Amino acid sequence: MGQGMSEAVPGVYVTSALVARQGKILDEFGITHVISIQAKPISPFKHREYLLIQAKDHISQDLLQFTAQCNDFIHNARLNQGKVLIHCVEGKSRSPSIACIYLMTITGISWSDVINSLRGVRTLVDPNFAFQRQLKHFYDQHMVNERERLFSKFGLFNMIDKDISFVMKNLALYNEEQRRRLTGDFSDVDKIYLLTKNNSTALPLDNIAKTEKVQEANSDLNQFFPNLDLRPMTPESQNLLDEMFSS
């Protein structure tokens, strides 16, 4: 878990450029649409639809400028029974951020919960601090308007409740992992409470899933971003962000 194809919501995956180059894997997952986010995007496969976003993993990069373009691409694909792959180089910063923007727009769930839900299925997720600030800014200032724009353009979306449940399930996985790291309790877990929009349901984990979680808990802790406290910004970085949001 956390290195290959990571499912953010049904039919939307986050991964690395290495996986995105593997046509056989994309075929196995039924990927029809790809968002490639790199300074130099990869060469596309001809039988898939691509959106090429030239963006760097850098504090000066404004990802929010691609919001409508990426949201439309993802949403249109899903409405037409397509499956979307979002990748950058590692699947760590840029692609999870773009996925987070879409998930916030669809579900209305906060940026921090969405990022942690992605960490629930992809432990290496760690947007750079400037992207985290952009995600917070989007949720606070633009999410409602973007949500209205998207639904006005494409109509009502009947998978909202399912997407909310999926995000909350992955968030519960993350929270359980954090609890186990803090307590040192790596014993087998019979049940994990998966929150949904209206209630909570206890779902049993099968033996394979439980084994994977025990193995994941013993992986390198340095890969995991334990909380969302933002690292201090230098004056230069703050100036870049002020300029980014001043227009």
mmCIF file of N, CA and C in Angstrom, residues 1 119 122-124 173-187 212-227:
data_model
loop_
_atom_site.group_PDB
_atom_site.id
_atom_site.type_symbol
_atom_site.label_atom_id
_atom_site.label_comp_id
_atom_site.label_asym_id
_atom_site.label_seq_id
_atom_site.Cartn_x
_atom_site.Cartn_y
_atom_site.Cartn_z
ATOM 1 N N MET A 1 0.846 -1.197 0.000
ATOM 2 C CA MET A 1 0.000 0.000 0.000
ATOM 3 C C MET A 1 0.880 1.245 0.000
ATOM 4 N N ARG A 119 -3.517 9.839 2.532
ATOM 5 C CA ARG A 119 -2.441 9.164 3.267
ATOM 6 C C ARG A 119 -2.890 7.796 3.778
ATOM 7 N N ARG A 122 -2.088 5.914 0.684
ATOM 8 C CA ARG A 122 -0.786 6.197 0.070
ATOM 9 C C ARG A 122 0.064 6.934 1.094
ATOM 10 N N THR A 123 0.869 6.186 1.838
ATOM 11 C CA THR A 123 1.532 6.743 3.017
ATOM 12 C C THR A 123 2.536 7.847 2.695
ATOM 13 N N LEU A 124 3.059 7.873 1.465
ATOM 14 C CA LEU A 124 4.086 8.862 1.142
ATOM 15 C C LEU A 124 3.519 10.233 0.778
ATOM 16 N N LEU A 173 -8.777 4.787 8.046
ATOM 17 C CA LEU A 173 -7.557 3.986 7.962
ATOM 18 C C LEU A 173 -6.357 4.794 8.452
ATOM 19 N N TYR A 174 -6.278 6.046 8.023
ATOM 20 C CA TYR A 174 -5.178 6.920 8.452
ATOM 21 C C TYR A 174 -5.220 7.142 9.957
ATOM 22 N N ASN A 175 -6.395 7.460 10.488
ATOM 23 C CA ASN A 175 -6.510 7.726 11.921
ATOM 24 C C ASN A 175 -6.163 6.496 12.752
ATOM 25 N N GLU A 176 -6.580 5.332 12.287
ATOM 26 C CA GLU A 176 -6.242 4.099 12.995
ATOM 27 C C GLU A 176 -4.743 3.858 12.975
ATOM 28 N N GLU A 177 -4.120 4.139 11.829
ATOM 29 C CA GLU A 177 -2.668 3.970 11.731
ATOM 30 C C GLU A 177 -1.952 4.924 12.683
ATOM 31 N N GLN A 178 -2.432 6.145 12.769
ATOM 32 C CA GLN A 178 -1.824 7.112 13.678
ATOM 33 C C GLN A 178 -1.981 6.678 15.131
ATOM 34 N N ARG A 179 -3.164 6.163 15.472
ATOM 35 C CA ARG A 179 -3.394 5.691 16.842
ATOM 36 C C ARG A 179 -2.409 4.591 17.192
ATOM 37 N N ARG A 180 -2.204 3.681 16.266
ATOM 38 C CA ARG A 180 -1.313 2.553 16.518
ATOM 39 C C ARG A 180 0.140 3.005 16.619
ATOM 40 N N ARG A 181 0.517 4.006 15.847
ATOM 41 C CA ARG A 181 1.877 4.530 15.938
ATOM 42 C C ARG A 181 2.104 5.220 17.271
ATOM 43 N N LEU A 182 1.108 5.976 17.729
ATOM 44 C CA LEU A 182 1.244 6.709 18.991
ATOM 45 C C LEU A 182 1.244 5.782 20.198
ATOM 46 N N THR A 183 0.455 4.728 20.143
ATOM 47 C CA THR A 183 0.335 3.820 21.287
ATOM 48 C C THR A 183 1.313 2.667 21.220
ATOM 49 N N GLY A 184 1.911 2.447 20.053
ATOM 50 C CA GLY A 184 2.786 1.303 19.890
ATOM 51 C C GLY A 184 2.035 -0.009 19.810
ATOM 52 N N ASP A 185 0.729 0.077 19.588
ATOM 53 C CA ASP A 185 -0.108 -1.115 19.523
ATOM 54 C C ASP A 185 -0.167 -1.610 18.084
ATOM 55 N N PHE A 186 0.668 -2.559 17.749
ATOM 56 C CA PHE A 186 0.694 -3.116 16.413
ATOM 57 C C PHE A 186 0.059 -4.502 16.371
ATOM 58 N N SER A 187 -0.737 -4.814 17.400
ATOM 59 C CA SER A 187 -1.408 -6.102 17.432
ATOM 60 C C SER A 187 -2.486 -6.158 16.378
ATOM 61 N N GLU A 212 -1.462 -6.636 5.884
ATOM 62 C CA GLU A 212 -0.860 -5.491 5.193
ATOM 63 C C GLU A 212 -0.719 -4.306 6.125
ATOM 64 N N LYS A 213 -1.706 -4.071 6.984
ATOM 65 C CA LYS A 213 -1.641 -2.927 7.879
ATOM 66 C C LYS A 213 -0.564 -3.098 8.941
ATOM 67 N N VAL A 214 -0.375 -4.332 9.434
ATOM 68 C CA VAL A 214 0.697 -4.577 10.402
ATOM 69 C C VAL A 214 2.050 -4.332 9.747
ATOM 70 N N GLN A 215 2.207 -4.789 8.496
ATOM 71 C CA GLN A 215 3.459 -4.557 7.789
ATOM 72 C C GLN A 215 3.687 -3.075 7.555
ATOM 73 N N GLU A 216 2.629 -2.360 7.182
ATOM 74 C CA GLU A 216 2.751 -0.924 6.932
ATOM 75 C C GLU A 216 3.134 -0.182 8.200
ATOM 76 N N ALA A 217 2.590 -0.600 9.340
ATOM 77 C CA ALA A 217 2.870 0.063 10.601
ATOM 78 C C ALA A 217 4.339 -0.038 10.973
ATOM 79 N N ASN A 218 5.028 -1.063 10.498
ATOM 80 C CA ASN A 218 6.430 -1.262 10.817
ATOM 81 C C ASN A 218 7.354 -0.694 9.756
ATOM 82 N N SER A 219 6.803 0.047 8.784
ATOM 83 C CA SER A 219 7.633 0.647 7.743
ATOM 84 C C SER A 219 8.328 1.895 8.277
ATOM 85 N N ASP A 220 9.114 2.518 7.440
ATOM 86 C CA ASP A 220 9.899 3.687 7.832
ATOM 87 C C ASP A 220 9.005 4.828 8.278
ATOM 88 N N LEU A 221 9.100 5.210 9.553
ATOM 89 C CA LEU A 221 8.232 6.264 10.078
ATOM 90 C C LEU A 221 8.549 7.612 9.459
ATOM 91 N N ASN A 222 9.747 7.777 8.956
ATOM 92 C CA ASN A 222 10.110 9.063 8.377
ATOM 93 C C ASN A 222 9.337 9.368 7.102
ATOM 94 N N GLN A 223 8.751 8.321 6.469
ATOM 95 C CA GLN A 223 7.946 8.566 5.267
ATOM 96 C C GLN A 223 6.603 9.170 5.625
ATOM 97 N N PHE A 224 6.193 9.011 6.873
ATOM 98 C CA PHE A 224 4.835 9.415 7.252
ATOM 99 C C PHE A 224 4.827 10.833 7.778
ATOM 100 N N PHE A 225 3.894 11.640 7.350
ATOM 101 C CA PHE A 225 3.750 13.005 7.830
ATOM 102 C C PHE A 225 2.719 12.981 8.945
ATOM 103 N N PRO A 226 3.109 13.023 10.216
ATOM 104 C CA PRO A 226 2.201 12.703 11.309
ATOM 105 C C PRO A 226 1.119 13.725 11.577
ATOM 106 N N ASN A 227 1.296 14.946 11.179
ATOM 107 C CA ASN A 227 0.257 15.928 11.437
ATOM 108 C C ASN A 227 0.322 17.018 10.388
#
